[in-house]
Amino acid sequence: MRVRKALMGCASIALAVTTLTACGGDDGDGSSNGNEGGGILNQERITIGVRFDQPGLGLDTGGDAPEGFDIEIARIIIEGLGIPEENVTWRETVSANREPFLQNGTVDIVVATYTINEERASVIDFAGPYYVAGQDLLVPVDSDIQGPDDLTSEHIVCSVNGSTPAERIQTDYPDVQLQLFDTYSQCVEQLAAGAVHAVTTDDIILAGYASQEQYAGQFRVVGQPFSEEPYGIGIAEEDTEGCRRINEILAEAIESGAYEEAWNATLGASGTPAPSIEPPDGSWCD
Ligand code: GLU
């Protein structure tokens, strides 16, 4: 049983980590996505919140759409909804503004390495999961850090405002010096500059940075995942029908092989086989 809605929202996000961008839009263009409401099943256009700086998952390379596994999952969804890609607005979201963007209608859905959890599900709904990641550490190749238990008060670890990995460091490793930014690419720049000892977030995100050409040979992912991060598609709490439809579309994509193709075209390009994933059971839609 989940406690729905009520007192959460911006205040609860600010509780974990405080930033100005945590609540509300980040560019002052108002809070509406221009749609009339009524849910994604009644829309001809859709605004999708995605990442712009996560290689392999959601990366803006200057083209019409960002690239990566999350983008391919979003494409599967819009195809299933019958919305042509020219009617899609790809909107950058960072970790801390995902719930606010869904709540105030800035975006219709979020496909952005978005961990399903009770706290978030008290203010929005989730279709999925469509992937399960695990929190890990990215360190310089010559670092002594072999896992989270090696972290001490001497270490500065970088993560992102409003993310589950940042929260877990605060609760489970309170002695560690946590440095917070809005995006993981900022953390990786700090790591490259030697200003932090490690970056922490989901293993699949860290692997993308480690394999980026500009950082070739510099970092390694420690490979000791210390959480489960089931990725869901965020949708407004009112849009239960839309959420259920996305679950059907995901189930069809798993069955048809479209899910595997999305993987192979992105994160699986280096040969890692697609994960085997169950069709969503719908428990996070209502
Ligand atoms: N999956 C985690 C989360 O949703 C970390 C990645 C991210 O910040 O997007 O918080």
PDB file of C-alpha atoms and ligand atoms in Angstrom:
ATOM      1  CA  MET A   1       0.000   0.000   0.000  1.00  0.00           C
ATOM      2  CA  ARG A   2       1.274   3.408  -0.850  1.00  0.00           C
ATOM      3  CA  VAL A   3       0.432   6.714   0.732  1.00  0.00           C
ATOM      4  CA  ARG A   4      -0.676   8.891  -2.122  1.00  0.00           C
ATOM      5  CA  LYS A   5       0.120  12.495  -2.840  1.00  0.00           C
ATOM      6  CA  ALA A   6      -0.730  14.666   0.150  1.00  0.00           C
ATOM      7  CA  LEU A   7       2.114  16.595   1.648  1.00  0.00           C
ATOM      8  CA  MET A   8       4.973  15.747  -0.645  1.00  0.00           C
ATOM      9  CA  GLY A   9       6.020  17.728  -3.700  1.00  0.00           C
ATOM     10  CA  CYS A  10       8.623  20.416  -3.777  1.00  0.00           C
ATOM     11  CA  ALA A  11       9.031  20.562  -0.035  1.00  0.00           C
ATOM     12  CA  SER A  12      10.070  16.941   0.209  1.00  0.00           C
ATOM     13  CA  ILE A  13      12.584  17.331  -2.586  1.00  0.00           C
ATOM     14  CA  ALA A  14      14.059  20.354  -0.918  1.00  0.00           C
ATOM     15  CA  LEU A  15      14.324  18.313   2.249  1.00  0.00           C
ATOM     16  CA  ALA A  16      16.861  15.926   0.805  1.00  0.00           C
ATOM     17  CA  VAL A  17      18.863  18.453  -1.137  1.00  0.00           C
ATOM     18  CA  THR A  18      18.267  22.108  -1.707  1.00  0.00           C
ATOM     19  CA  THR A  19      18.738  23.849  -5.014  1.00  0.00           C
ATOM     20  CA  LEU A  20      16.924  26.654  -6.722  1.00  0.00           C
ATOM     21  CA  THR A  21      16.193  24.464  -9.701  1.00  0.00           C
ATOM     22  CA  ALA A  22      14.609  21.757  -7.598  1.00  0.00           C
ATOM     23  CA  CYS A  23      11.131  23.183  -7.892  1.00  0.00           C
ATOM     24  CA  GLY A  24       9.501  24.654 -10.942  1.00  0.00           C
ATOM     25  CA  GLY A  25      10.684  25.434 -14.419  1.00  0.00           C
ATOM     26  CA  ASP A  26      14.262  26.361 -15.093  1.00  0.00           C
ATOM     27  CA  ASP A  27      13.872  28.759 -17.959  1.00  0.00           C
ATOM     28  CA  GLY A  28      10.981  30.976 -17.056  1.00  0.00           C
ATOM     29  CA  ASP A  29       8.805  29.931 -19.998  1.00  0.00           C
ATOM     30  CA  GLY A  30       5.841  29.159 -17.798  1.00  0.00           C
ATOM     31  CA  SER A  31       4.712  25.875 -16.436  1.00  0.00           C
ATOM     32  CA  SER A  32       2.516  24.593 -19.224  1.00  0.00           C
ATOM     33  CA  ASN A  33       3.511  22.240 -22.000  1.00  0.00           C
ATOM     34  CA  GLY A  34       0.801  23.782 -24.186  1.00  0.00           C
ATOM     35  CA  ASN A  35      -1.418  20.719 -24.044  1.00  0.00           C
ATOM     36  CA  GLU A  36      -5.000  20.929 -22.943  1.00  0.00           C
ATOM     37  CA  GLY A  37      -4.725  18.205 -20.363  1.00  0.00           C
ATOM     38  CA  GLY A  38      -6.780  15.047 -20.302  1.00  0.00           C
ATOM     39  CA  GLY A  39      -3.752  12.807 -20.415  1.00  0.00           C
ATOM     40  CA  ILE A  40      -1.400  11.501 -23.055  1.00  0.00           C
ATOM     41  CA  LEU A  41      -4.050   9.331 -24.712  1.00  0.00           C
ATOM     42  CA  ASN A  42      -5.887  12.456 -25.876  1.00  0.00           C
ATOM     43  CA  GLN A  43      -2.911  14.398 -27.168  1.00  0.00           C
ATOM     44  CA  GLU A  44      -1.501  14.881 -30.626  1.00  0.00           C
ATOM     45  CA  ARG A  45       1.688  16.377 -29.280  1.00  0.00           C
ATOM     46  CA  ILE A  46       3.846  15.314 -26.372  1.00  0.00           C
ATOM     47  CA  THR A  47       6.675  16.816 -24.342  1.00  0.00           C
ATOM     48  CA  ILE A  48       9.134  14.243 -23.039  1.00  0.00           C
ATOM     49  CA  GLY A  49      11.602  14.932 -20.244  1.00  0.00           C
ATOM     50  CA  VAL A  50      14.956  13.302 -20.997  1.00  0.00           C
ATOM     51  CA  ARG A  51      18.651  13.695 -20.214  1.00  0.00           C
ATOM     52  CA  PHE A  52      20.934  15.673 -22.484  1.00  0.00           C
ATOM     53  CA  ASP A  53      24.285  14.752 -20.916  1.00  0.00           C
ATOM     54  CA  GLN A  54      24.264  11.002 -20.268  1.00  0.00           C
ATOM     55  CA  PRO A  55      26.114   9.069 -22.977  1.00  0.00           C
ATOM     56  CA  GLY A  56      24.320   5.886 -24.068  1.00  0.00           C
ATOM     57  CA  LEU A  57      21.122   6.932 -22.276  1.00  0.00           C
ATOM     58  CA  GLY A  58      20.176  10.479 -23.272  1.00  0.00           C
ATOM     59  CA  LEU A  59      22.782  12.646 -24.963  1.00  0.00           C
ATOM     60  CA  ASP A  60      22.254  15.827 -26.950  1.00  0.00           C
ATOM     61  CA  THR A  61      24.577  15.593 -29.927  1.00  0.00           C
ATOM     62  CA  GLY A  62      23.146  18.610 -31.708  1.00  0.00           C
ATOM     63  CA  GLY A  63      20.700  16.648 -33.876  1.00  0.00           C
ATOM     64  CA  ASP A  64      16.881  16.842 -33.941  1.00  0.00           C
ATOM     65  CA  ALA A  65      16.638  14.469 -30.964  1.00  0.00           C
ATOM     66  CA  PRO A  66      19.005  13.364 -28.233  1.00  0.00           C
ATOM     67  CA  GLU A  67      20.440   9.838 -28.490  1.00  0.00           C
ATOM     68  CA  GLY A  68      20.470   6.824 -26.187  1.00  0.00           C
ATOM     69  CA  PHE A  69      18.519   3.960 -24.654  1.00  0.00           C
ATOM     70  CA  ASP A  70      16.039   6.220 -22.838  1.00  0.00           C
ATOM     71  CA  ILE A  71      15.379   8.030 -26.102  1.00  0.00           C
ATOM     72  CA  GLU A  72      14.712   4.712 -27.876  1.00  0.00           C
ATOM     73  CA  ILE A  73      12.343   3.683 -25.064  1.00  0.00           C
ATOM     74  CA  ALA A  74      10.561   7.024 -25.499  1.00  0.00           C
ATOM     75  CA  ARG A  75      10.339   6.375 -29.262  1.00  0.00           C
ATOM     76  CA  ILE A  76       8.716   2.987 -28.620  1.00  0.00           C
ATOM     77  CA  ILE A  77       6.154   4.724 -26.416  1.00  0.00           C
ATOM     78  CA  ILE A  78       5.253   7.489 -28.852  1.00  0.00           C
ATOM     79  CA  GLU A  79       4.953   4.999 -31.668  1.00  0.00           C
ATOM     80  CA  GLY A  80       2.582   2.947 -29.525  1.00  0.00           C
ATOM     81  CA  LEU A  81       0.599   6.069 -28.712  1.00  0.00           C
ATOM     82  CA  GLY A  82       0.392   6.970 -32.404  1.00  0.00           C
ATOM     83  CA  ILE A  83       2.184  10.297 -31.960  1.00  0.00           C
ATOM     84  CA  PRO A  84       4.581  11.129 -34.808  1.00  0.00           C
ATOM     85  CA  GLU A  85       8.088  12.121 -33.795  1.00  0.00           C
ATOM     86  CA  GLU A  86       7.728  15.562 -35.363  1.00  0.00           C
ATOM     87  CA  ASN A  87       5.116  16.229 -32.668  1.00  0.00           C
ATOM     88  CA  VAL A  88       7.556  15.497 -29.868  1.00  0.00           C
ATOM     89  CA  THR A  89       9.356  18.144 -27.860  1.00  0.00           C
ATOM     90  CA  TRP A  90      12.446  16.721 -26.153  1.00  0.00           C
ATOM     91  CA  ARG A  91      12.927  18.670 -22.966  1.00  0.00           C
ATOM     92  CA  GLU A  92      15.990  18.396 -20.745  1.00  0.00           C
ATOM     93  CA  THR A  93      15.283  17.364 -17.178  1.00  0.00           C
ATOM     94  CA  VAL A  94      17.779  17.004 -14.367  1.00  0.00           C
ATOM     95  CA  SER A  95      17.318  14.749 -11.362  1.00  0.00           C
ATOM     96  CA  ALA A  96      15.732  17.325  -9.072  1.00  0.00           C
ATOM     97  CA  ASN A  97      13.096  18.758 -11.419  1.00  0.00           C
ATOM     98  CA  ARG A  98      11.468  15.546 -12.668  1.00  0.00           C
ATOM     99  CA  GLU A  99       8.558  15.375 -10.207  1.00  0.00           C
ATOM    100  CA  PRO A 100       7.920  19.154 -10.364  1.00  0.00           C
ATOM    101  CA  PHE A 101       7.973  19.095 -14.190  1.00  0.00           C
ATOM    102  CA  LEU A 102       5.387  16.291 -14.215  1.00  0.00           C
ATOM    103  CA  GLN A 103       3.266  17.930 -11.557  1.00  0.00           C
ATOM    104  CA  ASN A 104       3.144  21.352 -13.215  1.00  0.00           C
ATOM    105  CA  GLY A 105       2.761  20.045 -16.760  1.00  0.00           C
ATOM    106  CA  THR A 106       6.118  21.224 -18.109  1.00  0.00           C
ATOM    107  CA  VAL A 107       6.522  17.683 -19.451  1.00  0.00           C
ATOM    108  CA  ASP A 108       3.989  14.899 -20.114  1.00  0.00           C
ATOM    109  CA  ILE A 109       6.280  11.980 -19.383  1.00  0.00           C
ATOM    110  CA  VAL A 110       9.840  11.533 -18.124  1.00  0.00           C
ATOM    111  CA  VAL A 111      12.199   8.894 -19.521  1.00  0.00           C
ATOM    112  CA  ALA A 112      15.417   9.799 -17.748  1.00  0.00           C
ATOM    113  CA  THR A 113      17.190   7.123 -15.667  1.00  0.00           C
ATOM    114  CA  TYR A 114      14.330   7.658 -13.224  1.00  0.00           C
ATOM    115  CA  THR A 115      14.302   5.304 -10.248  1.00  0.00           C
ATOM    116  CA  ILE A 116      10.882   4.179  -9.092  1.00  0.00           C
ATOM    117  CA  ASN A 117      10.484   4.618  -5.344  1.00  0.00           C
ATOM    118  CA  GLU A 118       7.738   5.185  -2.791  1.00  0.00           C
ATOM    119  CA  GLU A 119       8.566   8.818  -2.127  1.00  0.00           C
ATOM    120  CA  ARG A 120       8.381   9.791  -5.784  1.00  0.00           C
ATOM    121  CA  ALA A 121       5.344   7.573  -6.343  1.00  0.00           C
ATOM    122  CA  SER A 122       3.472   9.546  -3.708  1.00  0.00           C
ATOM    123  CA  VAL A 123       3.341  12.531  -6.089  1.00  0.00           C
ATOM    124  CA  ILE A 124       3.530  10.998  -9.584  1.00  0.00           C
ATOM    125  CA  ASP A 125       2.943   7.611 -11.231  1.00  0.00           C
ATOM    126  CA  PHE A 126       5.402   5.283 -12.937  1.00  0.00           C
ATOM    127  CA  ALA A 127       5.038   2.925 -15.864  1.00  0.00           C
ATOM    128  CA  GLY A 128       7.640   0.177 -15.933  1.00  0.00           C
ATOM    129  CA  PRO A 129      10.197  -0.748 -14.762  1.00  0.00           C
ATOM    130  CA  TYR A 130      11.996  -1.172 -18.069  1.00  0.00           C
ATOM    131  CA  TYR A 131      15.542  -1.597 -16.669  1.00  0.00           C
ATOM    132  CA  VAL A 132      17.203  -2.181 -13.285  1.00  0.00           C
ATOM    133  CA  ALA A 133      20.477  -0.373 -12.584  1.00  0.00           C
ATOM    134  CA  GLY A 134      22.568  -0.315  -9.390  1.00  0.00           C
ATOM    135  CA  GLN A 135      24.418   2.479  -7.612  1.00  0.00           C
ATOM    136  CA  ASP A 136      28.172   2.308  -8.150  1.00  0.00           C
ATOM    137  CA  LEU A 137      31.296   4.474  -8.054  1.00  0.00           C
ATOM    138  CA  LEU A 138      33.423   5.999 -10.807  1.00  0.00           C
ATOM    139  CA  VAL A 139      37.031   6.583  -9.746  1.00  0.00           C
ATOM    140  CA  PRO A 140      40.370   7.401 -11.389  1.00  0.00           C
ATOM    141  CA  VAL A 141      42.012   4.215 -12.754  1.00  0.00           C
ATOM    142  CA  ASP A 142      44.723   4.335 -10.081  1.00  0.00           C
ATOM    143  CA  SER A 143      42.337   4.900  -7.136  1.00  0.00           C
ATOM    144  CA  ASP A 144      42.415   2.613  -4.069  1.00  0.00           C
ATOM    145  CA  ILE A 145      38.639   2.736  -3.749  1.00  0.00           C
ATOM    146  CA  GLN A 146      37.248  -0.740  -4.460  1.00  0.00           C
ATOM    147  CA  GLY A 147      33.723  -0.284  -3.151  1.00  0.00           C
ATOM    148  CA  PRO A 148      31.526   1.951  -0.992  1.00  0.00           C
ATOM    149  CA  ASP A 149      32.954   0.557   2.254  1.00  0.00           C
ATOM    150  CA  ASP A 150      36.348   2.032   1.373  1.00  0.00           C
ATOM    151  CA  LEU A 151      34.875   5.536   1.520  1.00  0.00           C
ATOM    152  CA  THR A 152      35.959   7.589   4.534  1.00  0.00           C
ATOM    153  CA  SER A 153      35.651  11.155   5.799  1.00  0.00           C
ATOM    154  CA  GLU A 154      38.784  11.904   3.753  1.00  0.00           C
ATOM    155  CA  HIS A 155      36.915  11.319   0.521  1.00  0.00           C
ATOM    156  CA  ILE A 156      34.967  13.849  -1.512  1.00  0.00           C
ATOM    157  CA  VAL A 157      32.272  12.085  -3.509  1.00  0.00           C
ATOM    158  CA  CYS A 158      30.271  13.883  -6.175  1.00  0.00           C
ATOM    159  CA  SER A 159      26.631  13.263  -7.039  1.00  0.00           C
ATOM    160  CA  VAL A 160      23.518  15.131  -8.113  1.00  0.00           C
ATOM    161  CA  ASN A 161      20.804  17.073  -6.318  1.00  0.00           C
ATOM    162  CA  GLY A 162      17.515  15.177  -6.053  1.00  0.00           C
ATOM    163  CA  SER A 163      18.981  11.790  -6.968  1.00  0.00           C
ATOM    164  CA  THR A 164      18.636   8.530  -5.077  1.00  0.00           C
ATOM    165  CA  PRO A 165      22.437   7.921  -5.043  1.00  0.00           C
ATOM    166  CA  ALA A 166      23.042  11.276  -3.325  1.00  0.00           C
ATOM    167  CA  GLU A 167      20.391  10.452  -0.744  1.00  0.00           C
ATOM    168  CA  ARG A 168      21.915   7.019  -0.110  1.00  0.00           C
ATOM    169  CA  ILE A 169      25.365   8.510   0.527  1.00  0.00           C
ATOM    170  CA  GLN A 170      23.817  10.938   3.010  1.00  0.00           C
ATOM    171  CA  THR A 171      21.952   8.238   4.900  1.00  0.00           C
ATOM    172  CA  ASP A 172      24.266   5.207   4.653  1.00  0.00           C
ATOM    173  CA  TYR A 173      27.705   6.878   4.412  1.00  0.00           C
ATOM    174  CA  PRO A 174      27.219  10.092   6.418  1.00  0.00           C
ATOM    175  CA  ASP A 175      30.940  10.655   7.053  1.00  0.00           C
ATOM    176  CA  VAL A 176      31.762  10.987   3.386  1.00  0.00           C
ATOM    177  CA  GLN A 177      32.043  14.538   2.044  1.00  0.00           C
ATOM    178  CA  LEU A 178      29.257  14.792  -0.520  1.00  0.00           C
ATOM    179  CA  GLN A 179      29.558  17.407  -3.246  1.00  0.00           C
ATOM    180  CA  LEU A 180      26.350  18.055  -5.182  1.00  0.00           C
ATOM    181  CA  PHE A 181      25.755  19.461  -8.666  1.00  0.00           C
ATOM    182  CA  ASP A 182      22.701  19.482 -10.947  1.00  0.00           C
ATOM    183  CA  THR A 183      24.141  17.077 -13.523  1.00  0.00           C
ATOM    184  CA  TYR A 184      26.500  14.112 -13.521  1.00  0.00           C
ATOM    185  CA  SER A 185      28.593  15.565 -16.323  1.00  0.00           C
ATOM    186  CA  GLN A 186      29.574  18.368 -13.914  1.00  0.00           C
ATOM    187  CA  CYS A 187      30.694  15.697 -11.437  1.00  0.00           C
ATOM    188  CA  VAL A 188      32.724  13.904 -14.077  1.00  0.00           C
ATOM    189  CA  GLU A 189      34.489  17.175 -14.949  1.00  0.00           C
ATOM    190  CA  GLN A 190      35.384  17.526 -11.265  1.00  0.00           C
ATOM    191  CA  LEU A 191      36.742  13.979 -11.238  1.00  0.00           C
ATOM    192  CA  ALA A 192      38.842  14.654 -14.327  1.00  0.00           C
ATOM    193  CA  ALA A 193      40.188  17.791 -12.653  1.00  0.00           C
ATOM    194  CA  GLY A 194      41.140  15.828  -9.533  1.00  0.00           C
ATOM    195  CA  ALA A 195      38.777  17.905  -7.382  1.00  0.00           C
ATOM    196  CA  VAL A 196      36.763  14.902  -6.130  1.00  0.00           C
ATOM    197  CA  HIS A 197      37.748  11.302  -5.378  1.00  0.00           C
ATOM    198  CA  ALA A 198      34.714   9.574  -6.876  1.00  0.00           C
ATOM    199  CA  VAL A 199      31.425  10.135  -8.662  1.00  0.00           C
ATOM    200  CA  THR A 200      28.451   8.074  -7.578  1.00  0.00           C
ATOM    201  CA  THR A 201      25.279   7.233  -9.432  1.00  0.00           C
ATOM    202  CA  ASP A 202      23.865   4.261 -11.372  1.00  0.00           C
ATOM    203  CA  ASP A 203      26.427   1.880 -12.888  1.00  0.00           C
ATOM    204  CA  ILE A 204      24.968   2.207 -16.369  1.00  0.00           C
ATOM    205  CA  ILE A 205      25.350   5.998 -16.285  1.00  0.00           C
ATOM    206  CA  LEU A 206      28.928   5.802 -15.003  1.00  0.00           C
ATOM    207  CA  ALA A 207      29.870   3.253 -17.677  1.00  0.00           C
ATOM    208  CA  GLY A 208      28.757   5.757 -20.315  1.00  0.00           C
ATOM    209  CA  TYR A 209      31.117   8.437 -18.994  1.00  0.00           C
ATOM    210  CA  ALA A 210      34.008   5.994 -18.569  1.00  0.00           C
ATOM    211  CA  SER A 211      33.754   5.020 -22.231  1.00  0.00           C
ATOM    212  CA  GLN A 212      33.576   8.590 -23.561  1.00  0.00           C
ATOM    213  CA  GLU A 213      36.468   9.336 -25.885  1.00  0.00           C
ATOM    214  CA  GLN A 214      37.555  12.435 -24.004  1.00  0.00           C
ATOM    215  CA  TYR A 215      38.033  10.372 -20.818  1.00  0.00           C
ATOM    216  CA  ALA A 216      39.504   7.239 -22.434  1.00  0.00           C
ATOM    217  CA  GLY A 217      41.705   5.314 -19.981  1.00  0.00           C
ATOM    218  CA  GLN A 218      41.172   7.793 -17.136  1.00  0.00           C
ATOM    219  CA  PHE A 219      38.400   6.247 -15.031  1.00  0.00           C
ATOM    220  CA  ARG A 220      37.022   2.887 -13.990  1.00  0.00           C
ATOM    221  CA  VAL A 221      33.626   1.853 -12.670  1.00  0.00           C
ATOM    222  CA  VAL A 222      34.312   0.048  -9.401  1.00  0.00           C
ATOM    223  CA  GLY A 223      31.745  -2.669 -10.192  1.00  0.00           C
ATOM    224  CA  GLN A 224      30.280  -3.216  -6.695  1.00  0.00           C
ATOM    225  CA  PRO A 225      26.668  -2.104  -7.102  1.00  0.00           C
ATOM    226  CA  PHE A 226      25.118  -1.270  -3.726  1.00  0.00           C
ATOM    227  CA  SER A 227      21.458  -0.617  -4.552  1.00  0.00           C
ATOM    228  CA  GLU A 228      18.703  -1.530  -6.981  1.00  0.00           C
ATOM    229  CA  GLU A 229      17.468   1.276  -9.194  1.00  0.00           C
ATOM    230  CA  PRO A 230      14.445   0.167 -11.205  1.00  0.00           C
ATOM    231  CA  TYR A 231      13.900   2.670 -14.015  1.00  0.00           C
ATOM    232  CA  GLY A 232      10.327   3.830 -14.619  1.00  0.00           C
ATOM    233  CA  ILE A 233       8.591   6.222 -16.966  1.00  0.00           C
ATOM    234  CA  GLY A 234       7.244   9.102 -14.936  1.00  0.00           C
ATOM    235  CA  ILE A 235       3.751  10.407 -15.679  1.00  0.00           C
ATOM    236  CA  ALA A 236       1.321  12.732 -13.890  1.00  0.00           C
ATOM    237  CA  GLU A 237      -0.570  11.067 -11.088  1.00  0.00           C
ATOM    238  CA  GLU A 238      -3.933  11.890 -12.697  1.00  0.00           C
ATOM    239  CA  ASP A 239      -3.056  10.069 -15.912  1.00  0.00           C
ATOM    240  CA  THR A 240      -3.657   6.500 -14.779  1.00  0.00           C
ATOM    241  CA  GLU A 241      -4.991   5.471 -18.188  1.00  0.00           C
ATOM    242  CA  GLY A 242      -1.907   6.846 -19.910  1.00  0.00           C
ATOM    243  CA  CYS A 243       0.310   5.021 -17.436  1.00  0.00           C
ATOM    244  CA  ARG A 244      -1.465   1.722 -18.072  1.00  0.00           C
ATOM    245  CA  ARG A 245      -1.223   2.207 -21.817  1.00  0.00           C
ATOM    246  CA  ILE A 246       2.537   2.759 -21.561  1.00  0.00           C
ATOM    247  CA  ASN A 247       2.821  -0.497 -19.638  1.00  0.00           C
ATOM    248  CA  GLU A 248       0.956  -2.287 -22.430  1.00  0.00           C
ATOM    249  CA  ILE A 249       3.277  -0.722 -24.993  1.00  0.00           C
ATOM    250  CA  LEU A 250       6.323  -1.840 -22.997  1.00  0.00           C
ATOM    251  CA  ALA A 251       4.944  -5.372 -22.683  1.00  0.00           C
ATOM    252  CA  GLU A 252       4.385  -5.468 -26.453  1.00  0.00           C
ATOM    253  CA  ALA A 253       7.916  -4.166 -27.066  1.00  0.00           C
ATOM    254  CA  ILE A 254       9.449  -6.857 -24.834  1.00  0.00           C
ATOM    255  CA  GLU A 255       7.439  -9.495 -26.667  1.00  0.00           C
ATOM    256  CA  SER A 256       8.123  -8.214 -30.194  1.00  0.00           C
ATOM    257  CA  GLY A 257      11.852  -7.678 -29.769  1.00  0.00           C
ATOM    258  CA  ALA A 258      11.588  -3.881 -30.110  1.00  0.00           C
ATOM    259  CA  TYR A 259      12.956  -3.528 -26.577  1.00  0.00           C
ATOM    260  CA  GLU A 260      15.990  -5.648 -27.467  1.00  0.00           C
ATOM    261  CA  GLU A 261      16.513  -3.618 -30.638  1.00  0.00           C
ATOM    262  CA  ALA A 262      16.443  -0.396 -28.602  1.00  0.00           C
ATOM    263  CA  TRP A 263      19.116  -1.846 -26.337  1.00  0.00           C
ATOM    264  CA  ASN A 264      21.269  -3.159 -29.173  1.00  0.00           C
ATOM    265  CA  ALA A 265      21.194   0.199 -30.937  1.00  0.00           C
ATOM    266  CA  THR A 266      22.453   2.030 -27.849  1.00  0.00           C
ATOM    267  CA  LEU A 267      23.868   0.569 -24.627  1.00  0.00           C
ATOM    268  CA  GLY A 268      24.265  -2.864 -26.198  1.00  0.00           C
ATOM    269  CA  ALA A 269      26.293  -1.597 -29.144  1.00  0.00           C
ATOM    270  CA  SER A 270      29.530  -2.832 -27.562  1.00  0.00           C
ATOM    271  CA  GLY A 271      28.150  -6.374 -27.286  1.00  0.00           C
ATOM    272  CA  THR A 272      26.435  -6.513 -23.876  1.00  0.00           C
ATOM    273  CA  PRO A 273      23.248  -8.521 -24.416  1.00  0.00           C
ATOM    274  CA  ALA A 274      19.883  -6.943 -23.654  1.00  0.00           C
ATOM    275  CA  PRO A 275      18.711  -7.555 -20.083  1.00  0.00           C
ATOM    276  CA  SER A 276      15.829  -9.962 -19.672  1.00  0.00           C
ATOM    277  CA  ILE A 277      12.985  -7.971 -18.253  1.00  0.00           C
ATOM    278  CA  GLU A 278       9.462  -8.925 -17.190  1.00  0.00           C
ATOM    279  CA  PRO A 279       6.458  -7.078 -18.592  1.00  0.00           C
ATOM    280  CA  PRO A 280       5.454  -4.403 -16.024  1.00  0.00           C
ATOM    281  CA  ASP A 281       2.799  -5.527 -13.557  1.00  0.00           C
ATOM    282  CA  GLY A 282       1.172  -2.094 -13.367  1.00  0.00           C
ATOM    283  CA  SER A 283       1.602  -1.698  -9.634  1.00  0.00           C
ATOM    284  CA  TRP A 284       3.027   1.821  -9.889  1.00  0.00           C
ATOM    285  CA  CYS A 285       0.228   3.224 -12.070  1.00  0.00           C
ATOM    286  CA  ASP A 286      -2.363   3.742  -9.346  1.00  0.00           C
TER     287      ASP A 286
HETATM  288  N1  GLU B   1      18.351   6.535 -10.966  1.00  0.00           N
HETATM  289  C1  GLU B   1      18.736   7.478  -9.987  1.00  0.00           C
HETATM  290  C2  GLU B   1      17.655   8.505  -9.731  1.00  0.00           C
HETATM  291  O1  GLU B   1      16.655   8.496 -10.347  1.00  0.00           O
HETATM  292  C3  GLU B   1      20.039   8.161 -10.348  1.00  0.00           C
HETATM  293  C4  GLU B   1      20.128   8.664 -11.729  1.00  0.00           C
HETATM  294  C5  GLU B   1      19.492  10.028 -11.910  1.00  0.00           C
HETATM  295  O2  GLU B   1      19.698  10.911 -11.078  1.00  0.00           O
HETATM  296  O3  GLU B   1      18.803  10.176 -12.900  1.00  0.00           O
HETATM  297  O4  GLU B   1      17.786   9.344  -8.881  1.00  0.00           O
END
